[in-house]
CSV table of C-alpha atoms in Angstrom, one decimal:
chain,number,residue,atom,x,y,z
A,175,MET,CA,293.9,184.6,107.1
A,176,GLN,CA,295.2,186.0,110.2
A,177,ARG,CA,294.2,184.2,113.2
A,178,ILE,CA,293.2,185.5,116.3
A,179,PRO,CA,295.2,187.0,118.5
A,180,GLN,CA,295.7,183.8,121.4
A,181,GLN,CA,294.7,186.8,124.5
A,182,LEU,CA,291.5,187.3,123.2
A,183,ILE,CA,290.3,184.1,123.1
A,184,PRO,CA,289.7,183.6,126.2
A,185,LEU,CA,288.3,187.2,126.8
A,186,ILE,CA,285.8,186.5,124.1
A,187,ILE,CA,284.6,183.5,125.4
A,188,MET,CA,284.0,185.2,128.7
A,189,ILE,CA,282.3,188.0,127.1
A,190,VAL,CA,279.8,185.3,125.2
A,191,ALA,CA,279.7,183.8,128.5
A,192,ILE,CA,278.4,186.9,130.5
A,193,ILE,CA,276.2,188.1,127.8
A,194,GLY,CA,274.5,184.7,127.5
A,195,SER,CA,273.6,184.2,131.2
A,196,LEU,CA,272.5,188.0,131.0
A,197,ILE,CA,270.2,187.2,128.1
A,198,THR,CA,269.2,183.6,130.1
A,199,ALA,CA,268.3,185.8,133.6
A,200,ARG,CA,266.5,188.4,131.7
A,201,THR,CA,264.0,186.1,129.8
A,202,LEU,CA,263.6,183.8,132.8
A,203,LEU,CA,262.9,186.9,134.9
A,204,VAL,CA,261.5,189.2,132.7
A,205,PRO,CA,257.7,188.8,132.1
A,206,ASP,CA,256.5,187.5,128.8
A,207,SER,CA,254.9,190.5,127.8
A,208,PHE,CA,256.7,193.2,129.6
A,209,GLY,CA,257.5,196.6,127.1
A,210,ASP,CA,255.1,195.7,124.7
A,211,LEU,CA,253.4,198.5,125.4
A,212,GLY,CA,255.4,200.3,127.8
A,213,HIS,CA,257.2,200.2,130.8
A,214,TYR,CA,254.7,197.0,132.4
A,215,ARG,CA,253.1,193.7,131.7
A,216,ALA,CA,251.1,194.4,129.0
A,217,ASP,CA,249.3,191.2,129.7
A,218,ASN,CA,248.4,192.9,132.7
A,219,THR,CA,245.6,194.9,131.6
A,220,GLY,CA,243.9,191.8,130.4
A,221,GLU,CA,244.2,190.0,133.7
A,222,VAL,CA,242.5,192.8,135.6
A,223,ALA,CA,239.6,193.1,132.5
A,224,ALA,CA,238.5,189.7,132.7
A,225,LEU,CA,238.3,189.6,136.8
A,226,GLU,CA,235.1,188.7,138.4
A,227,LEU,CA,231.8,190.8,138.8
A,228,SER,CA,229.4,191.3,141.2
A,229,TYR,CA,227.2,193.4,140.5
A,230,ALA,CA,224.6,193.4,137.5
A,231,GLY,CA,223.5,196.5,136.3
A,232,ALA,CA,220.4,198.4,136.0
A,233,HIS,CA,218.7,196.2,133.0
A,234,VAL,CA,219.2,192.8,133.6
A,235,CYS,CA,216.4,193.0,137.1
A,236,ALA,CA,214.2,194.0,133.9
A,237,ASP,CA,214.1,190.7,132.3
A,238,CYS,CA,212.2,188.8,135.3
A,239,HIS,CA,211.2,191.3,137.2
A,240,ASP,CA,209.1,193.5,134.7
A,241,ASP,CA,206.6,194.6,136.6
A,242,ILE,CA,208.9,195.5,139.6
A,243,SER,CA,211.0,197.6,136.5
A,244,GLU,CA,207.7,199.5,135.6
A,245,THR,CA,206.5,200.3,138.9
A,246,LYS,CA,210.0,201.7,140.0
A,247,ARG,CA,210.3,203.6,136.8
A,248,ASP,CA,208.1,205.5,137.2
A,249,SER,CA,208.1,206.6,140.9
A,250,HIS,CA,210.2,208.9,143.0
A,251,HIS,CA,212.9,205.8,143.4
A,252,SER,CA,213.1,206.1,139.2
A,253,GLY,CA,217.1,207.3,140.1
A,254,VAL,CA,217.6,204.1,142.2
A,255,ALA,CA,219.2,200.8,141.0
A,256,CYS,CA,217.6,197.8,142.6
A,257,GLU,CA,221.6,197.2,143.6
A,258,SER,CA,221.6,200.0,145.5
A,259,CYS,CA,219.0,198.9,147.9
A,260,HIS,CA,219.1,194.6,147.2
A,261,GLY,CA,223.3,194.3,147.1
A,262,PRO,CA,225.1,192.7,144.4
A,263,ALA,CA,223.0,190.4,142.4
A,264,LEU,CA,224.7,188.8,139.5
A,265,ALA,CA,224.3,185.6,140.8
A,266,HIS,CA,220.7,186.0,141.7
A,267,THR,CA,220.9,187.0,137.8
A,268,GLU,CA,222.4,183.5,136.9
A,269,ALA,CA,220.8,181.1,139.5
A,270,PRO,CA,217.8,182.7,140.9
A,271,ASP,CA,216.8,179.9,143.0
A,272,GLU,CA,220.4,180.0,144.6
A,273,PHE,CA,221.2,182.7,145.2
A,274,ILE,CA,218.2,185.3,146.3
A,275,PRO,CA,219.6,189.0,147.5
A,276,ASP,CA,219.1,190.7,150.7
A,277,ALA,CA,215.4,193.1,150.8
A,278,PRO,CA,215.7,195.8,153.2
A,279,ARG,CA,212.8,196.0,155.3
A,280,GLY,CA,214.2,197.6,158.4
A,281,ARG,CA,214.1,201.4,159.0
A,282,ASP,CA,217.8,201.2,159.0
A,283,GLY,CA,218.2,200.9,155.2
A,284,CYS,CA,215.9,203.9,154.3
A,285,LEU,CA,217.2,206.2,156.6
A,286,LEU,CA,220.7,205.5,155.3
A,287,CYS,CA,219.6,207.8,152.7
A,288,HIS,CA,216.5,209.9,154.1
A,289,GLY,CA,217.8,209.7,157.8
A,290,TYR,CA,218.5,214.0,158.4
A,291,ASN,CA,222.1,214.8,158.1
A,292,PRO,CA,223.0,218.2,158.2
A,293,ALA,CA,225.6,217.9,155.3
A,294,ARG,CA,222.7,216.9,152.6
A,295,PRO,CA,221.3,218.8,150.2
A,296,SER,CA,219.0,220.6,151.7
A,297,GLY,CA,216.6,219.9,149.1
A,298,PHE,CA,216.2,216.3,149.4
A,299,PRO,CA,213.5,214.7,150.6
A,300,GLN,CA,214.7,214.1,154.4
A,301,ILE,CA,213.7,213.1,158.0
A,302,LEU,CA,213.6,213.4,161.5
A,303,PRO,CA,213.7,209.6,162.8
A,304,GLY,CA,212.8,210.2,166.0
A,305,GLN,CA,209.7,212.3,165.3
A,306,HIS,CA,208.6,210.6,162.1
A,307,ASN,CA,206.9,207.8,163.2
A,308,PRO,CA,209.4,205.9,165.4
A,309,THR,CA,209.1,202.4,166.1
A,310,LYS,CA,207.7,201.6,163.2
A,311,ALA,CA,208.5,199.9,159.5
A,312,CYS,CA,208.3,202.6,156.8
A,313,LEU,CA,207.6,199.2,154.4
A,314,ILE,CA,203.6,200.1,156.4
A,315,CYS,CA,203.5,203.3,154.8
A,316,HIS,CA,205.7,203.7,151.6
A,317,ALA,CA,206.1,201.2,148.5
A,318,PRO,CA,209.7,200.6,149.0
A,319,HIS,CA,209.5,200.8,144.9
A,320,ASP,CA,207.1,203.2,144.7
A,321,PRO,CA,207.7,205.9,147.5
A,322,GLN,CA,204.4,207.9,148.4
A,323,LEU,CA,203.3,210.4,150.5
A,324,PRO,CA,200.3,208.5,152.0
A,325,HIS,CA,198.1,211.4,152.0
A,326,THR,CA,199.7,214.1,149.3
A,327,ALA,CA,201.7,216.2,151.7
A,328,GLU,CA,200.5,220.0,151.7
A,329,ASP,CA,200.2,220.9,148.3
A,330,CYS,CA,202.7,223.7,148.6
A,331,SER,CA,205.7,221.2,148.7
A,332,ALA,CA,204.2,220.0,144.8
A,333,CYS,CA,206.1,223.4,143.8
A,334,HIS,CA,207.7,224.5,146.7
A,335,ARG,CA,209.4,221.4,147.5
A,336,GLU,CA,212.8,222.6,149.0
A,337,ILE,CA,211.5,224.8,151.3
A,338,SER,CA,208.7,222.0,152.2
A,339,ASN,CA,211.9,219.6,152.6
A,340,ARG,CA,213.9,221.6,154.6
A,341,LYS,CA,211.4,222.6,157.1
A,342,GLN,CA,210.3,219.0,157.2
A,343,VAL,CA,213.6,218.7,159.3
A,344,SER,CA,213.9,222.1,161.4
A,345,HIS,CA,212.0,222.7,164.6
A,346,HIS,CA,208.9,224.2,162.6
A,347,SER,CA,208.4,220.4,161.4
A,348,SER,CA,205.2,220.7,162.9
A,349,VAL,CA,204.2,224.3,161.8
A,350,ALA,CA,202.0,224.5,158.2
A,351,CYS,CA,202.8,226.4,155.6
A,352,THR,CA,199.4,228.6,156.2
A,353,GLU,CA,199.9,229.3,160.0
A,354,CYS,CA,202.7,232.1,158.4
A,355,HIS,CA,201.3,232.4,154.5
A,356,LYS,CA,197.9,233.4,153.2
A,357,ALA,CA,198.0,231.5,150.0
A,358,THR,CA,194.7,230.8,147.8
A,359,ASP,CA,193.9,227.9,145.4
A,360,GLU,CA,193.7,230.8,142.6
A,361,HIS,CA,198.2,230.7,143.8
A,362,ARG,CA,198.2,227.5,143.5
A,363,ALA,CA,196.5,227.8,139.6
A,364,SER,CA,198.5,230.4,138.6
A,365,PRO,CA,201.1,231.4,140.9
A,366,ARG,CA,202.6,234.4,139.6
A,367,ILE,CA,199.2,235.7,138.5
A,368,VAL,CA,198.4,235.5,141.8
A,369,ARG,CA,200.9,235.9,144.7
A,370,ALA,CA,200.6,234.6,148.1
A,371,GLU,CA,201.3,236.8,150.8
A,372,LYS,CA,204.5,236.7,153.0
A,373,PRO,CA,204.0,237.5,157.0
A,374,ARG,CA,205.3,240.9,157.2
A,375,LYS,CA,204.8,242.0,161.1
A,376,ALA,CA,206.3,239.8,163.9
A,377,GLU,CA,203.1,239.5,165.3
A,378,VAL,CA,202.5,236.2,163.0
A,379,CYS,CA,206.0,234.6,165.1
A,380,GLY,CA,204.3,236.7,168.1
A,381,ASN,CA,201.2,234.5,167.5
A,382,CYS,CA,203.1,231.0,169.4
A,383,HIS,CA,205.8,232.5,170.6
A,384,ALA,CA,205.3,235.7,172.9
A,385,ARG,CA,204.9,235.2,176.7
A,386,GLY,CA,201.4,235.7,176.9
A,387,ALA,CA,200.6,233.6,173.5
A,388,ASP,CA,197.7,231.0,173.3
A,389,SER,CA,200.1,228.7,172.3
A,390,SER,CA,201.0,224.5,172.9
A,391,ARG,CA,203.5,224.9,176.2
A,392,GLU,CA,206.3,223.4,174.6
A,393,ILE,CA,207.4,226.3,172.3
A,394,PRO,CA,209.9,228.7,173.5
A,395,ARG,CA,208.7,231.7,174.3
A,396,ILE,CA,210.8,235.5,174.1
A,397,ASP,CA,209.4,238.6,174.8
A,398,MET,CA,208.3,240.3,171.8
A,399,ASP,CA,209.5,244.1,172.9
A,400,THR,CA,212.7,243.6,173.8
A,401,HIS,CA,214.2,240.6,171.6
A,402,GLY,CA,215.6,241.1,168.3
A,403,GLY,CA,216.2,244.7,169.0
A,404,ARG,CA,214.8,247.2,165.7
A,405,TYR,CA,214.9,243.9,163.4
A,406,ILE,CA,212.7,241.6,162.7
A,407,CYS,CA,212.9,238.4,163.2
A,408,TRP,CA,213.3,236.7,159.5
A,409,ASP,CA,216.2,239.1,159.4
A,410,CYS,CA,218.0,236.2,162.3
A,411,HIS,CA,216.1,233.1,162.4
A,412,TYR,CA,215.0,231.8,159.3
A,413,PRO,CA,211.6,231.0,159.5
A,414,HIS,CA,211.7,227.8,157.6
A,415,PHE,CA,214.8,226.3,159.4
A,416,PRO,CA,214.8,228.3,163.0
A,417,GLU,CA,217.7,227.9,164.4
A,418,THR,CA,219.3,229.8,167.8
A,419,ASN,CA,223.1,229.4,167.2
A,420,LEU,CA,223.2,232.4,165.6
B,122,MET,CA,299.6,210.4,122.7
B,123,LYS,CA,300.7,207.1,120.3
B,124,ASN,CA,299.9,205.0,123.1
B,125,ASN,CA,296.3,207.1,124.0
B,126,LYS,CA,294.7,206.1,120.9
B,127,PRO,CA,294.0,202.1,121.2
B,128,GLN,CA,292.6,202.7,125.0
B,129,MET,CA,290.6,205.3,123.5
B,130,ALA,CA,289.2,202.7,121.2
B,131,ARG,CA,289.0,200.1,123.7
B,132,ARG,CA,287.1,202.7,126.1
B,133,GLU,CA,284.1,203.2,122.9
B,134,PHE,CA,283.8,199.7,122.4
B,135,LEU,CA,282.4,199.2,125.7
B,136,GLU,CA,280.6,202.5,125.7
B,137,ASN,CA,278.9,201.3,122.3
B,138,CYS,CA,278.2,198.0,124.4
B,139,THR,CA,276.0,199.8,126.8
B,140,ARG,CA,274.1,201.6,124.3
B,141,LYS,CA,273.2,198.6,122.1
B,142,LEU,CA,272.8,195.6,124.6
B,143,PRO,CA,269.7,197.2,126.3
B,144,GLY,CA,268.1,197.3,122.4
B,145,PHE,CA,269.5,193.9,122.1
B,146,PHE,CA,267.3,192.8,125.4
B,147,LEU,CA,264.1,194.7,124.1
B,148,LEU,CA,264.3,193.3,120.0
B,149,PHE,CA,264.4,189.5,122.5
B,150,SER,CA,261.7,190.4,124.4
B,151,SER,CA,259.4,191.3,122.1
B,152,LEU,CA,259.5,187.8,119.9
B,153,ASN,CA,256.3,187.9,122.5
B,154,THR,CA,254.1,190.5,121.3
B,155,ALA,CA,251.3,188.0,119.9
B,156,ASN,CA,250.6,186.8,123.6
B,157,ILE,CA,248.7,190.4,124.8
B,158,LEU,CA,246.6,189.7,121.1
B,159,ALA,CA,245.8,186.2,123.2
B,160,ALA,CA,245.0,186.5,127.2
B,161,ASN,CA,242.7,189.4,125.9
B,162,GLU,CA,239.5,187.7,126.2
B,163,ASN,CA,236.9,190.0,124.7
B,164,ASP,CA,238.0,190.2,120.9
B,165,ASP,CA,235.8,192.9,120.0
B,166,TYR,CA,237.1,196.2,123.0
B,167,ASP,CA,239.9,198.1,121.6
B,168,HIS,CA,241.4,199.3,124.5
B,169,SER,CA,243.0,202.5,122.0
B,170,ALA,CA,239.9,203.4,121.2
B,171,HIS,CA,238.7,205.1,124.7
B,172,GLU,CA,239.3,207.4,128.0
B,173,TYR,CA,237.7,207.4,130.7
B,174,ALA,CA,237.0,209.8,133.1
B,175,MET,CA,234.4,210.2,135.8
B,176,GLY,CA,232.7,213.4,137.3
B,177,VAL,CA,231.5,213.5,140.4
B,178,SER,CA,228.6,216.4,141.7
B,179,ILE,CA,229.3,217.6,144.9
B,180,HIS,CA,225.8,219.4,145.6
B,181,LYS,CA,224.1,215.8,144.3
B,182,CYS,CA,225.8,213.3,147.1
B,183,ILE,CA,223.9,212.1,150.2
B,184,GLY,CA,226.6,210.9,151.7
B,185,CYS,CA,224.7,207.6,151.4
B,186,GLY,CA,227.5,205.3,151.1
B,187,ARG,CA,226.2,202.9,148.8
B,188,CYS,CA,229.2,203.6,146.5
B,189,ALA,CA,232.0,202.4,149.5
B,190,ASP,CA,229.6,199.8,149.7
B,191,ALA,CA,229.4,198.8,146.0
B,192,CYS,CA,232.6,199.3,146.0
B,193,LYS,CA,234.2,196.6,148.4
B,194,ARG,CA,231.9,194.3,147.5
B,195,GLU,CA,232.8,194.3,144.1
B,196,ASN,CA,236.6,194.5,144.0
B,197,LYS,CA,236.4,192.3,146.8
B,198,VAL,CA,237.9,195.1,148.8
B,199,PRO,CA,238.9,194.0,152.8
B,200,ARG,CA,235.7,194.6,154.6
B,201,GLU,CA,237.1,195.2,157.9
B,202,GLY,CA,240.1,198.0,158.2
B,203,HIS,CA,240.8,201.1,156.9
B,204,TYR,CA,241.2,200.1,153.5
B,205,TYR,CA,238.9,202.0,151.3
B,206,ARG,CA,239.1,202.2,146.8
B,207,THR,CA,235.9,204.9,147.1
B,208,TRP,CA,235.3,207.0,150.4
B,209,ILE,CA,233.1,209.8,151.1
B,210,GLU,CA,234.4,212.4,153.1
B,211,ARG,CA,232.3,215.2,155.3
B,212,TYR,CA,233.2,218.5,155.1
B,213,ILE,CA,232.2,220.8,158.2
B,214,ILE,CA,233.6,224.5,157.4
B,215,PRO,CA,233.2,225.9,160.5
B,216,ALA,CA,231.9,229.6,160.7
B,217,ASP,CA,235.8,230.5,162.1
B,218,GLY,CA,238.3,228.4,162.1
B,219,GLU,CA,239.8,225.3,159.6
B,220,ALA,CA,237.8,223.3,157.5
B,221,ILE,CA,236.7,219.9,159.5
B,222,VAL,CA,236.8,216.7,157.5
B,223,ASP,CA,235.6,212.7,158.6
B,224,SER,CA,235.3,209.6,156.9
B,225,PRO,CA,233.6,207.5,159.7
B,226,ASP,CA,234.2,203.9,157.8
B,227,GLY,CA,234.2,205.8,154.6
B,228,GLY,CA,230.6,206.6,155.1
B,229,ILE,CA,229.6,203.2,154.7
B,230,HIS,CA,227.0,202.7,157.8
B,231,GLY,CA,226.7,206.8,157.7
B,232,PHE,CA,227.9,209.5,158.8
B,233,PRO,CA,226.4,210.2,162.7
B,234,GLU,CA,226.7,214.3,164.1
B,235,VAL,CA,229.7,215.4,165.6
B,236,LYS,CA,229.9,218.1,167.8
B,237,THR,CA,232.0,220.8,166.3
B,238,GLY,CA,231.7,223.1,169.3
B,239,GLY,CA,231.6,226.1,167.4
B,240,ASP,CA,228.9,227.1,165.2
B,241,VAL,CA,228.9,225.6,161.4
B,242,LEU,CA,228.5,227.6,158.4
B,243,ARG,CA,228.5,224.8,156.0
B,244,SER,CA,228.7,221.5,155.3
B,245,PHE,CA,228.3,219.2,152.1
B,246,PHE,CA,229.7,215.3,151.1
B,247,VAL,CA,233.0,214.8,149.2
B,248,PRO,CA,233.4,211.5,147.3
B,249,LYS,CA,236.8,210.8,146.6
B,250,LEU,CA,238.8,207.9,144.8
B,251,CYS,CA,242.1,207.1,142.2
B,252,ASN,CA,241.9,210.0,139.8
B,253,HIS,CA,243.6,208.1,137.4
B,254,CYS,CA,246.1,210.8,136.4
B,255,ALA,CA,247.5,211.5,133.1
B,256,ASN,CA,250.4,212.5,134.9
B,257,ALA,CA,250.7,209.8,137.4
B,258,PRO,CA,252.9,210.7,140.3
B,259,CYS,CA,252.5,206.9,141.4
B,260,VAL,CA,253.4,205.8,137.8
B,261,GLN,CA,256.3,207.8,137.9
B,262,VAL,CA,258.3,206.2,140.9
B,263,CYS,CA,257.3,203.0,140.3
B,264,PRO,CA,260.9,200.7,140.5
B,265,VAL,CA,259.6,198.3,138.9
B,266,GLY,CA,256.8,199.2,136.3
B,267,ALA,CA,254.1,197.2,138.3
B,268,THR,CA,251.6,200.4,138.2
B,269,TYR,CA,251.0,201.4,134.6
B,270,SER,CA,248.8,203.3,132.4
B,271,THR,CA,246.6,201.4,130.1
B,272,GLU,CA,245.9,203.0,126.6
B,273,ASP,CA,242.1,203.5,127.6
B,274,GLY,CA,243.3,205.9,130.0
B,275,VAL,CA,243.7,204.0,133.2
B,276,VAL,CA,246.0,203.4,136.3
B,277,LEU,CA,246.3,199.7,137.0
B,278,VAL,CA,248.0,197.8,139.5
B,279,ASP,CA,250.0,194.6,138.4
B,280,ASP,CA,249.5,192.5,141.3
B,281,THR,CA,251.6,189.5,140.6
B,282,TYR,CA,254.3,192.2,139.8
B,283,CYS,CA,254.3,194.3,142.7
B,284,VAL,CA,257.0,193.7,145.1
B,285,GLY,CA,255.0,195.9,147.7
B,286,CYS,CA,257.6,198.7,148.5
B,287,ARG,CA,255.2,201.5,149.2
B,288,TYR,CA,256.6,204.5,147.1
B,289,CYS,CA,253.4,205.0,145.5
B,290,ILE,CA,251.4,204.9,148.3
B,291,GLN,CA,253.6,207.7,149.8
B,292,ALA,CA,253.6,209.6,146.1
B,293,CYS,CA,249.6,209.5,145.6
B,294,PRO,CA,248.6,213.3,146.6
B,295,TYR,CA,245.2,212.1,147.2
B,296,GLY,CA,245.9,208.8,149.5
B,297,ALA,CA,244.1,206.7,146.7
B,298,ARG,CA,246.2,203.8,147.2
B,299,TYR,CA,246.8,201.4,150.0
B,300,LEU,CA,248.6,198.2,151.3
B,301,HIS,CA,246.4,195.2,150.8
B,302,PRO,CA,246.7,193.4,154.2
B,303,GLU,CA,246.7,189.8,152.6
B,304,LYS,CA,248.0,190.0,149.2
B,305,HIS,CA,251.0,192.6,150.5
B,306,VAL,CA,250.7,194.7,147.1
B,307,ALA,CA,249.4,198.3,146.6
B,308,ASP,CA,246.0,198.3,145.6
B,309,LYS,CA,243.3,201.2,144.2
B,310,CYS,CA,240.6,202.0,142.3
B,311,THR,CA,240.3,200.6,138.6
B,312,PHE,CA,237.5,202.4,137.7
B,313,CYS,CA,235.8,198.8,137.5
B,314,TYR,CA,238.2,198.1,134.9
B,315,HIS,CA,236.4,194.7,134.5
B,316,ARG,CA,233.1,196.0,134.3
B,317,ILE,CA,234.1,199.2,132.3
B,318,THR,CA,235.7,197.1,129.0
B,319,LYS,CA,232.6,195.3,129.2
B,320,GLY,CA,230.4,197.8,128.9
B,321,LEU,CA,229.1,198.3,132.2
B,322,LEU,CA,229.6,201.0,134.6
B,323,PRO,CA,231.6,201.2,137.4
B,324,ALA,CA,230.1,199.6,140.3
B,325,CYS,CA,229.4,203.0,142.6
B,326,VAL,CA,228.5,204.7,139.4
B,327,GLU,CA,225.6,201.7,139.2
B,328,VAL,CA,224.2,202.3,142.8
B,329,CYS,CA,225.1,206.2,143.4
B,330,PRO,CA,220.7,206.8,143.7
B,331,THR,CA,221.4,210.8,142.8
B,332,GLN,CA,223.5,210.3,139.7
B,333,ALA,CA,226.1,212.4,142.0
B,334,ARG,CA,228.8,210.4,140.3
B,335,ILE,CA,228.6,210.5,136.0
B,336,PHE,CA,231.1,207.8,133.8
B,337,GLY,CA,232.0,208.5,130.4
B,338,GLU,CA,234.8,208.5,128.2
B,339,ILE,CA,236.4,212.2,127.4
B,340,GLY,CA,235.9,213.4,123.6
B,341,LYS,CA,232.9,211.1,123.2
B,342,ARG,CA,230.0,213.4,122.1
B,343,SER,CA,227.0,211.0,123.4
B,344,SER,CA,228.5,210.4,126.7
B,345,PRO,CA,227.3,211.7,129.9
B,346,LEU,CA,230.1,213.1,130.7
B,347,ASN,CA,230.1,215.7,127.5
B,348,ARG,CA,226.5,217.4,129.1
B,349,PHE,CA,228.1,217.1,132.7
B,350,ALA,CA,231.2,219.0,131.5
B,351,ARG,CA,229.3,222.1,130.0
B,352,PHE,CA,226.5,222.5,132.2
B,353,ASN,CA,228.7,222.7,135.6
B,354,ASP,CA,231.7,224.7,136.5
B,355,ILE,CA,234.4,221.5,136.9
B,356,THR,CA,237.7,221.6,139.0
B,357,VAL,CA,240.0,218.8,139.6
B,358,LEU,CA,241.5,218.4,143.2
B,359,LYS,CA,245.1,219.9,143.6
B,360,PRO,CA,245.3,221.5,140.0
B,361,ALA,CA,249.0,223.0,140.7
B,362,LEU,CA,250.4,219.6,141.3
B,363,ASN,CA,249.8,219.3,137.0
B,364,THR,CA,249.1,215.2,137.5
B,365,LYS,CA,246.3,216.0,135.4
B,366,PRO,CA,243.7,214.0,137.3
B,367,LYS,CA,240.6,212.2,135.2
B,368,VAL,CA,238.4,212.8,138.0
B,369,TYR,CA,236.0,215.8,137.2
B,370,TYR,CA,234.2,217.8,140.3
B,371,ALA,CA,231.2,220.2,140.0
B,372,GLY,CA,230.6,222.4,143.1
B,373,ALA,CA,234.1,221.7,144.8
B,374,ASP,CA,234.4,225.2,146.8
B,375,GLY,CA,237.6,226.0,148.1
B,376,GLU,CA,237.7,224.4,151.3
B,377,VAL,CA,237.9,220.6,149.2
B,378,ARG,CA,240.9,219.3,149.5
């Protein structure tokens, strides 16, 4: 048997020592599951998945509040989750008497969604907070779990929702549809057969905006003969949302 | 010539060592595979059987900020300060000039009127969050492997392993990451990983009143995402960067960045 050359023995010891210390260092420093699934610690996925929840989810509330859930299901707020208004309530579902969720009774809670903002989609029901029954709580007139319009708004809004929602927050919010349009009951029954009338002449606007018109003093006046030149009023002003910064 | 030969062999030996050693280490680490199975408390859940994604309809968003609020509460994101995992941006497109984009408090307290000086052509809201890119730049730059893509396509941060170097925050083209002020690690949206793995919706989707946010799985017929993708023109943010985002936008116009 050939002997290992003497000069190699310290070298081998050194290499073994280095490899040994590297392995120890690696097992100590690199976490257990690192590299199992990729260049990361696989255990972390389970740790993140096990984090604590706060929101219970839409279906849980119905177990105990079946009456409210049913009312809401058929209302305009059917798409609004309970916890969207009441905040996270998982703790409440586990201990209903100890943890009681907030109920946003003030105007601000509703205005978060319904306050007028020009960036909102124009079909969404919005109100001008300063003009829509200011100082009164919304809950006096609208139930949060089944918000209704106390008297059926103007019938026209049933079908012309976007126009009516837009007019609602415009300078023309107080002007009824029928001030400008003639729409018979037949139009409401069979709208495509019996058409409603659209204004044809500027006089419709002049009834309120002409210099000598017999209308409320706050309404801004223009000179019907010269203002707008040869164009008809609604070439420039959208009648359901008239603006002056054209 | 003759003298050179043993030298070559020694070099080859050293080269072999450097090449094979890492493999040796890897062998060592694979002895620990059993651990991940134990760590996963939800045994029925199969991570590799899912691929999550989100859809956002811009024309449905009313900017009420309930999503940004719910996200902070669900994920215990610091309440004060500019830390958001999801937030809402308001775009104001003036008749002439550059688009104005703002996001006061992430939109949680609504959007006060702004004076733009000129005329406004149109205005809309854009909810933003981590895009969970399939080609995530943040994952590529992380020096320690603390941020990664799970098997179900969600990009997560390992907060016990992150060293807080901020490379990922710099690398994210969507500004979706922030440095957690107390934990001093990178933090961002997880698609509410702790909820979706239990079959619940992410908190932001849960509270959205107009269903502007849709959550689902790619390639599942029954997923709401499927119909969302069929009936809308879909875009992703900054497609030119080839990050392959998994947050799809409907109704995003050319101004959205």
